[in-house]
PDB file of C-alpha atoms and ligand atoms in Angstrom:
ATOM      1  CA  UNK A   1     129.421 111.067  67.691  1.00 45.00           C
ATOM      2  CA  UNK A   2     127.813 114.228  68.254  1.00 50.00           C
ATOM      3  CA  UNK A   3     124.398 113.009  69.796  1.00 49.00           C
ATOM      4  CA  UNK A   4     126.876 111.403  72.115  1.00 49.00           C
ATOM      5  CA  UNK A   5     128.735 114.191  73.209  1.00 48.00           C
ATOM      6  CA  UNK A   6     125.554 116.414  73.692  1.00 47.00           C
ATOM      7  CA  UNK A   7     124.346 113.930  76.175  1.00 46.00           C
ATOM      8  CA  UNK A   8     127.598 113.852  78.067  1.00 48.00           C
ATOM      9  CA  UNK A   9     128.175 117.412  77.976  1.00 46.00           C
ATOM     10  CA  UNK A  10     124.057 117.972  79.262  1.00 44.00           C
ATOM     11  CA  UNK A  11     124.991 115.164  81.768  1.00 46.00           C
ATOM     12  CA  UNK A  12     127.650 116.937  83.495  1.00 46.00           C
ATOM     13  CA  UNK A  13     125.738 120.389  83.508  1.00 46.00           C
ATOM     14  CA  UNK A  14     122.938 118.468  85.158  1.00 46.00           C
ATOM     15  CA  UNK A  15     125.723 117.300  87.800  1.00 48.00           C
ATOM     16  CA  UNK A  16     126.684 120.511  88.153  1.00 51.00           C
ATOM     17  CA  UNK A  17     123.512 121.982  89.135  1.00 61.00           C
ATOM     18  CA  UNK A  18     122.630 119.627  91.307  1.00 82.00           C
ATOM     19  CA  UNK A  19     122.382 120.686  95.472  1.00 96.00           C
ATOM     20  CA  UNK A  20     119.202 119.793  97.096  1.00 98.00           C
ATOM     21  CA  UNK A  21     115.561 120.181  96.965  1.00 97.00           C
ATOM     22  CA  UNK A  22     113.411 120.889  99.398  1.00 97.00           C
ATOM     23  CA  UNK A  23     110.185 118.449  99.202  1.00 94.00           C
ATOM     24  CA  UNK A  24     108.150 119.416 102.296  1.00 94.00           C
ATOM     25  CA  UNK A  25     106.862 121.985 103.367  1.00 95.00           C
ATOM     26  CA  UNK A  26     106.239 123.206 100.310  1.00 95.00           C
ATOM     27  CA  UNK A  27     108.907 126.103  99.242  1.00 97.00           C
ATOM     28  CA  UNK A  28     108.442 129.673  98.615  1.00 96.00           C
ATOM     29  CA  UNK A  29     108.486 129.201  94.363  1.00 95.00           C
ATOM     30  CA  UNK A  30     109.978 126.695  92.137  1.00 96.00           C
ATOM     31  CA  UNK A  31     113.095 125.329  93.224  1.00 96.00           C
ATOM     32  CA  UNK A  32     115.798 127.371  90.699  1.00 97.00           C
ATOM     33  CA  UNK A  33     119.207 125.446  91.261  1.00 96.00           C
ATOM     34  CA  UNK A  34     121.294 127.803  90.519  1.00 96.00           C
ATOM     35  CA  UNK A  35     119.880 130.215  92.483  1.00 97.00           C
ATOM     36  CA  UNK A  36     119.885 128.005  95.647  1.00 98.00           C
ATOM     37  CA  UNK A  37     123.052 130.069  96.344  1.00 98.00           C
ATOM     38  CA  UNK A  38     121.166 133.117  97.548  1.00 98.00           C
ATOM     39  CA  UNK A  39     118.721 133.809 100.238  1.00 98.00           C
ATOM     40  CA  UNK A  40     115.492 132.037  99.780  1.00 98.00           C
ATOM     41  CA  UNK A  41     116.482 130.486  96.405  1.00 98.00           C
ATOM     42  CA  UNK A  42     116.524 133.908  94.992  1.00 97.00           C
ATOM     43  CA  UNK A  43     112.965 134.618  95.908  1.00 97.00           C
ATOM     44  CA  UNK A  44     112.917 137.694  97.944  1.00 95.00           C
ATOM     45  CA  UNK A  45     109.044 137.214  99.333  1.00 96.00           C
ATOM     46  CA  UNK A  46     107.056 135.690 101.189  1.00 97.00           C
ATOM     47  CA  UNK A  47     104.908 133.558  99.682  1.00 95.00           C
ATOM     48  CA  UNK A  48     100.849 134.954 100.125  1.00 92.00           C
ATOM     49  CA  UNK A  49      99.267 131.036 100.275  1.00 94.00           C
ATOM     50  CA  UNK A  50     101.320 129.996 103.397  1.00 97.00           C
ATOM     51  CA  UNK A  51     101.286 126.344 104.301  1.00 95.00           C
ATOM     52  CA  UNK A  52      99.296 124.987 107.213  1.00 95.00           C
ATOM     53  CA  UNK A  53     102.262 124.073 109.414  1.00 96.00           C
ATOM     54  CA  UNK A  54     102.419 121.950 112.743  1.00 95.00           C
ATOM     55  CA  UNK A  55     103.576 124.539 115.669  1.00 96.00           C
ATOM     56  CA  UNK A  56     105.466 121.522 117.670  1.00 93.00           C
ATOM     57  CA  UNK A  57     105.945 117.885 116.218  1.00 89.00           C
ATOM     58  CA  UNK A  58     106.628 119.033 112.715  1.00 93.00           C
ATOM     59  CA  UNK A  59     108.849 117.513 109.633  1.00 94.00           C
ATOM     60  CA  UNK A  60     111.009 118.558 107.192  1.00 96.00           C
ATOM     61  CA  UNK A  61     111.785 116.766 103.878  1.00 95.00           C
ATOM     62  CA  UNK A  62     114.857 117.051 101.571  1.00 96.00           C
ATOM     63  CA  UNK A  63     116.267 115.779  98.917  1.00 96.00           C
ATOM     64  CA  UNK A  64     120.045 115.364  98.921  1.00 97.00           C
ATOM     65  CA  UNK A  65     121.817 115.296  95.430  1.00 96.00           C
ATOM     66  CA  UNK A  66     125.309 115.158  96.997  1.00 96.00           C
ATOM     67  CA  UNK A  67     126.974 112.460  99.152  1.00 94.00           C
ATOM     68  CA  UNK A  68     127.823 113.850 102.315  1.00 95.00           C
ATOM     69  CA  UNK A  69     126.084 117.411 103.411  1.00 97.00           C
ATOM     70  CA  UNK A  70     125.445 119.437 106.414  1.00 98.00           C
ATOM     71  CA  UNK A  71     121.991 120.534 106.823  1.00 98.00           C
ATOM     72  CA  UNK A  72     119.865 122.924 109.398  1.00 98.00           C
ATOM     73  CA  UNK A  73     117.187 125.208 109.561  1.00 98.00           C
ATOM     74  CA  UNK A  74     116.514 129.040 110.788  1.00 98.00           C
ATOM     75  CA  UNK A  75     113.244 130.560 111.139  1.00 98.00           C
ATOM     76  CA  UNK A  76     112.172 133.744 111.163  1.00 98.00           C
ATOM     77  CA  UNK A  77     108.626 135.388 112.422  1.00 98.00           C
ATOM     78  CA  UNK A  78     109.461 138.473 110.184  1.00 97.00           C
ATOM     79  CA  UNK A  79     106.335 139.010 107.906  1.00 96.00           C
ATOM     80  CA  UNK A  80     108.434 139.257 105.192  1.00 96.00           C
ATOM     81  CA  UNK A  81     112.288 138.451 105.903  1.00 97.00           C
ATOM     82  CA  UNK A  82     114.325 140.164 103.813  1.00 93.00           C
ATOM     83  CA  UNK A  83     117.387 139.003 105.406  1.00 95.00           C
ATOM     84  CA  UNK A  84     119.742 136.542 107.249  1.00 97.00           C
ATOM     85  CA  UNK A  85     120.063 139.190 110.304  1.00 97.00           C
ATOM     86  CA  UNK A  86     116.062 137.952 110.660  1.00 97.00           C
ATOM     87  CA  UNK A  87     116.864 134.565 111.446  1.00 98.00           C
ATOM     88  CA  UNK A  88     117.011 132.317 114.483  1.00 98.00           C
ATOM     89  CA  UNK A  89     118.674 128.393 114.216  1.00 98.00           C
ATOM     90  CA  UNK A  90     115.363 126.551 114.635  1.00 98.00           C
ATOM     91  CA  UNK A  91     117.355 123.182 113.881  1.00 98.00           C
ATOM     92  CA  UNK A  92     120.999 123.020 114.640  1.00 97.00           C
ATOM     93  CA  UNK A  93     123.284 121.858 111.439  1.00 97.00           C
ATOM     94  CA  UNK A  94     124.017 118.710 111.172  1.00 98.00           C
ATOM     95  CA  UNK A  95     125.529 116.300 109.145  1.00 97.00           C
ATOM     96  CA  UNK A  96     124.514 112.926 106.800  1.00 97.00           C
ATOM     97  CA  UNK A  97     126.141 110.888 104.459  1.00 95.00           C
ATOM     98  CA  UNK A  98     123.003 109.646 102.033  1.00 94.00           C
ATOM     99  CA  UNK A  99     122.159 111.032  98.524  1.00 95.00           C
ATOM    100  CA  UNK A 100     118.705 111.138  98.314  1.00 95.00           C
ATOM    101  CA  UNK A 101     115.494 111.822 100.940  1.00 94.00           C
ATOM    102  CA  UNK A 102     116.157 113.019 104.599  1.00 95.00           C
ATOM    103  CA  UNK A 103     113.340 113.990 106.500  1.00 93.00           C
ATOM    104  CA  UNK A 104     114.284 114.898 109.833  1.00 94.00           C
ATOM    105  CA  UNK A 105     112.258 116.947 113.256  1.00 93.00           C
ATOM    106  CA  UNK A 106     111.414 120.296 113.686  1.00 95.00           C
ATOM    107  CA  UNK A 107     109.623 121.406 116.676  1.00 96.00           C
ATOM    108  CA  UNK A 108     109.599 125.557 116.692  1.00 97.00           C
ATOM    109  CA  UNK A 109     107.730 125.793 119.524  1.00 97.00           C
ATOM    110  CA  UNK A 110     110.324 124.661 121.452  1.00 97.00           C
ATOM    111  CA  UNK A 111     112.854 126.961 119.771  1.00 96.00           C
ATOM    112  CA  UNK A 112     111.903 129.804 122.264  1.00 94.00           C
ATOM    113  CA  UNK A 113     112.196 132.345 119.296  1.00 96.00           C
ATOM    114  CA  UNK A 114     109.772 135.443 120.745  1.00 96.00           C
ATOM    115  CA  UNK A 115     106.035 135.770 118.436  1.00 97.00           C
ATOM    116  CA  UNK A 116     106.401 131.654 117.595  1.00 98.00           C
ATOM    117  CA  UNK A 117     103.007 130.133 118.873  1.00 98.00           C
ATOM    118  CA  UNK A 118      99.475 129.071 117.167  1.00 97.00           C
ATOM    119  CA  UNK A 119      98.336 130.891 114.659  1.00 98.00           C
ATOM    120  CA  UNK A 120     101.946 133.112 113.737  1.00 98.00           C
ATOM    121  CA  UNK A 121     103.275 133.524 109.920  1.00 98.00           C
ATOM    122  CA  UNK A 122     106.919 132.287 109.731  1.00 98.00           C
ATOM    123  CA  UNK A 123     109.288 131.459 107.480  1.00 98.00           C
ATOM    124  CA  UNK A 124     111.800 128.725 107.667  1.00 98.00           C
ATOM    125  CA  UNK A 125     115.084 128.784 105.478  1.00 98.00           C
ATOM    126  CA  UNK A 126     116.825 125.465 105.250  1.00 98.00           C
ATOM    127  CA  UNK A 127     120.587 126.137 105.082  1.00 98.00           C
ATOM    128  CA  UNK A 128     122.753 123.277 102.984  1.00 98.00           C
ATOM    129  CA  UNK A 129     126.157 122.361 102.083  1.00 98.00           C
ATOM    130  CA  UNK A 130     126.782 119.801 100.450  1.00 97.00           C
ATOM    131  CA  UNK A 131     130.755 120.901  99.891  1.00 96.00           C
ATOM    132  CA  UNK A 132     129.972 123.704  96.953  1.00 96.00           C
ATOM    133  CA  UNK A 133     128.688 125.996  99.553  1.00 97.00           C
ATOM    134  CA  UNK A 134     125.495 127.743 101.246  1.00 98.00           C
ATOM    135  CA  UNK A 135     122.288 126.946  99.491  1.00 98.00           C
ATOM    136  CA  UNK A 136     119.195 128.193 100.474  1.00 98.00           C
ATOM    137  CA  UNK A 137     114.982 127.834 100.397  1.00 98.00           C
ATOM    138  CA  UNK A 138     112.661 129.058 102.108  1.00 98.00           C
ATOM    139  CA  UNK A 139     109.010 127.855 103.075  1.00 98.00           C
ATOM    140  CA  UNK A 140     106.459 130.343 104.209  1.00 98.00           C
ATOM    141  CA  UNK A 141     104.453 128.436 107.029  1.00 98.00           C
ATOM    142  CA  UNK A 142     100.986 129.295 109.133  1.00 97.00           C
ATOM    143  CA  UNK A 143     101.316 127.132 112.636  1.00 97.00           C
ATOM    144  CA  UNK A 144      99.088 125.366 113.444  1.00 96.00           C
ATOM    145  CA  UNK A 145      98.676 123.808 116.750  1.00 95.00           C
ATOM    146  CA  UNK A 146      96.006 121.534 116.245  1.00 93.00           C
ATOM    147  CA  UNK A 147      98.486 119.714 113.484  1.00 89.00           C
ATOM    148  CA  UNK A 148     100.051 117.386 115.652  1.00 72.00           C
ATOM    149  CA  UNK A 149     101.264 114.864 112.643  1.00 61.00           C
ATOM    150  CA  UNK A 150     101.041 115.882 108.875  1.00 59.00           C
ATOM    151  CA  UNK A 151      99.093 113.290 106.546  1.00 53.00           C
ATOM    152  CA  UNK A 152      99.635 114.278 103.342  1.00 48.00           C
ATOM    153  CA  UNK A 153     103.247 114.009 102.783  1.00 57.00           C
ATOM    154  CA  UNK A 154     105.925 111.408 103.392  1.00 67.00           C
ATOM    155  CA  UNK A 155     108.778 111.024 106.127  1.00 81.00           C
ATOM    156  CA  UNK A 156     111.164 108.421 105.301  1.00 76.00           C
ATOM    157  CA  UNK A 157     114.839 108.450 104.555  1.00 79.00           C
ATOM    158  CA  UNK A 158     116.552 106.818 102.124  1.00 76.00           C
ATOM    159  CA  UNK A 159     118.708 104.821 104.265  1.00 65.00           C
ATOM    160  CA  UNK A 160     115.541 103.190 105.618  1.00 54.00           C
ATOM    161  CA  UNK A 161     113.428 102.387 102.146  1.00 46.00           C
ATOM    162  CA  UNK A 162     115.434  99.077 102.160  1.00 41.00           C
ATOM    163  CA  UNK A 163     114.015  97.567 105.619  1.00 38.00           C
ATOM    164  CA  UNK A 164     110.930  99.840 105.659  1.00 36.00           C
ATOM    165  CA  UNK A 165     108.525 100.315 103.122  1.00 35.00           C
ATOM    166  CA  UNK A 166     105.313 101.336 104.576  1.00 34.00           C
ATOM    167  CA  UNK A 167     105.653 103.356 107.542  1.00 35.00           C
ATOM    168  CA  UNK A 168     102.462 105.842 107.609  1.00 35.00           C
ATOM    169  CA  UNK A 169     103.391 109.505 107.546  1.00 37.00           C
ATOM    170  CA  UNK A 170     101.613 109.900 111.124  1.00 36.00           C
ATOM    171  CA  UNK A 171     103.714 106.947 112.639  1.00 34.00           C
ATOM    172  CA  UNK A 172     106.784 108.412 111.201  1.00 36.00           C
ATOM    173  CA  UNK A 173     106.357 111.738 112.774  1.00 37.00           C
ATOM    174  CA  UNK A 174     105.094 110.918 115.896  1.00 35.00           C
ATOM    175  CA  UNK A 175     108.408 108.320 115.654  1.00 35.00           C
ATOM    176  CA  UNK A 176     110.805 111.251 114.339  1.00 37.00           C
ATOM    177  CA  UNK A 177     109.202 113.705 117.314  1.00 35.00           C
ATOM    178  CA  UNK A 178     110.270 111.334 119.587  1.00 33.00           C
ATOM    179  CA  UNK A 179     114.268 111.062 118.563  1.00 34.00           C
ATOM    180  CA  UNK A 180     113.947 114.779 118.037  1.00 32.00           C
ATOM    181  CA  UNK A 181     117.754 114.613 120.398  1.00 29.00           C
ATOM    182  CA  UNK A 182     119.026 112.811 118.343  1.00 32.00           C
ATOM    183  CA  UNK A 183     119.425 115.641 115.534  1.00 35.00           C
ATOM    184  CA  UNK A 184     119.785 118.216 118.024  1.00 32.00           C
ATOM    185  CA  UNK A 185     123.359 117.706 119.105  1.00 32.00           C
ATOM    186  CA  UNK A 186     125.518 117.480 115.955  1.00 34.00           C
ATOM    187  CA  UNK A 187     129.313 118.833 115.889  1.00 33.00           C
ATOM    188  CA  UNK A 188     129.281 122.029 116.746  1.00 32.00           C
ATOM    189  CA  UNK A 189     132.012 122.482 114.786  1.00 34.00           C
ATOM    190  CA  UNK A 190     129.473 121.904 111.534  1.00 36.00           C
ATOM    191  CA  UNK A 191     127.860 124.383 113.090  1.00 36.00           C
ATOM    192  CA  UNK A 192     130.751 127.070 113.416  1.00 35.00           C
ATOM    193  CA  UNK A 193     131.686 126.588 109.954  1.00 39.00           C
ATOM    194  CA  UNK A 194     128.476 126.828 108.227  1.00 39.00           C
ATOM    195  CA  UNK A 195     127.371 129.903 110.367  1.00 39.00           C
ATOM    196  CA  UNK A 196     130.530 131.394 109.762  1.00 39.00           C
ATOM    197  CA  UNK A 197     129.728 131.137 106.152  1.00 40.00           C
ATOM    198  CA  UNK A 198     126.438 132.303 106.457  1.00 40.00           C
ATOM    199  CA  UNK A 199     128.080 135.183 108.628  1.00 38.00           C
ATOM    200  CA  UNK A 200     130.277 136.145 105.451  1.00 38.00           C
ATOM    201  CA  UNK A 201     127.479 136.689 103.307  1.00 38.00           C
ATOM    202  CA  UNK A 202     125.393 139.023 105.498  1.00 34.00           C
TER     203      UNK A 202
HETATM  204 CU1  LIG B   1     125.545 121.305  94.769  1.00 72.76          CU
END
């Protein structure tokens, strides 16, 4: 039947566009899937209404639409990064196996990138692959150091929504601050291959 077909065939493109999404902090423009394959989702500037942005203790929250990814962040203190070649690793790549939400630590004050400290414009760019390449967005933060836990916006995984339902965003960071080691030492060969990728396309 035709109605059928038109579903499948709208299915598969909705597959096909399907990467990630970043949830929080809030990303520079509306996430455009198809153009997660470019720097900053395709959005060449910075956003002007920066988000209020915790300088140590912070979160990040995706959205995985592909089983098995790698995953890490860079951050530049460029007013208005224009390229890769203005980025530092802020959050070393790493891998995990879930569909769905990750949120996972960020502290850039301890990334010992020069001009990071209270008050300083950045952007972050979280690098994914989740096995069709490097996709890209981009969030254009304020830090703040007085933010020492964010309130209005969730940190849970999806692994965990099974045994935990409740856990208050505050807990959850001050929890996910704590295990911050745990997401700093993934395979540096994840690393390698996903920087030489992002390499390639400078
Ligand atoms: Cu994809």
């Amino acid at each position: 039947m035709r109605f059928t077909s038109l579903a499948f065939f709208s299915g598969l493109l909705t597959v096909a566009s399907a990467h990630f999404a970043l949830q929080y902090p809030e990303p520079r423009g509306i996430r455009v899937a198809d153009d997660e394959v470019n720097f900053c989702d395709g959005y060449p500037t910075a956003a002007s209404n920066r988000s209020q942005f915790p300088l140590s203790g912070g979160f990040v929250s995706i959205e995985s639409h592909h089983q098995g990814y790698t995953v890490g962040v860079i951050v530049s203190t460029a007013q208005n990064p224009s390229s890769f070649d203005n980025f530092t690793t802020a959050v070393d790549y790493f891998t995990y196996e879930q569909t769905g939400t990750l949120c996972f630590p960020i502290n850039l004050n301890a990334t010992g990138v020069s001009g990071i400290k209270d008050g300083a414009n950045v952007t972050i760019q979280i690098v994914y692959n989740g096995g069709d390449g490097n996709l890209y967005q981009c969030a254009d933060l304020t830090l703040n150091s007085t933010l020492t836990s964010v309130t209005n916006a969730t940190c849970a995984n999806a692994t965990d929504t099974a045994t935990s339902t409740s856990t208050s965003a505050s807990a959850t960071a001050s929890t996910t601050n704590n295990s911050a080691q745990t997401f700093s030492g993934f395979s540096l060969a994840a690393l390698l291959s996903v920087a030489g990728v992002a390499m390639s396309l400078l």
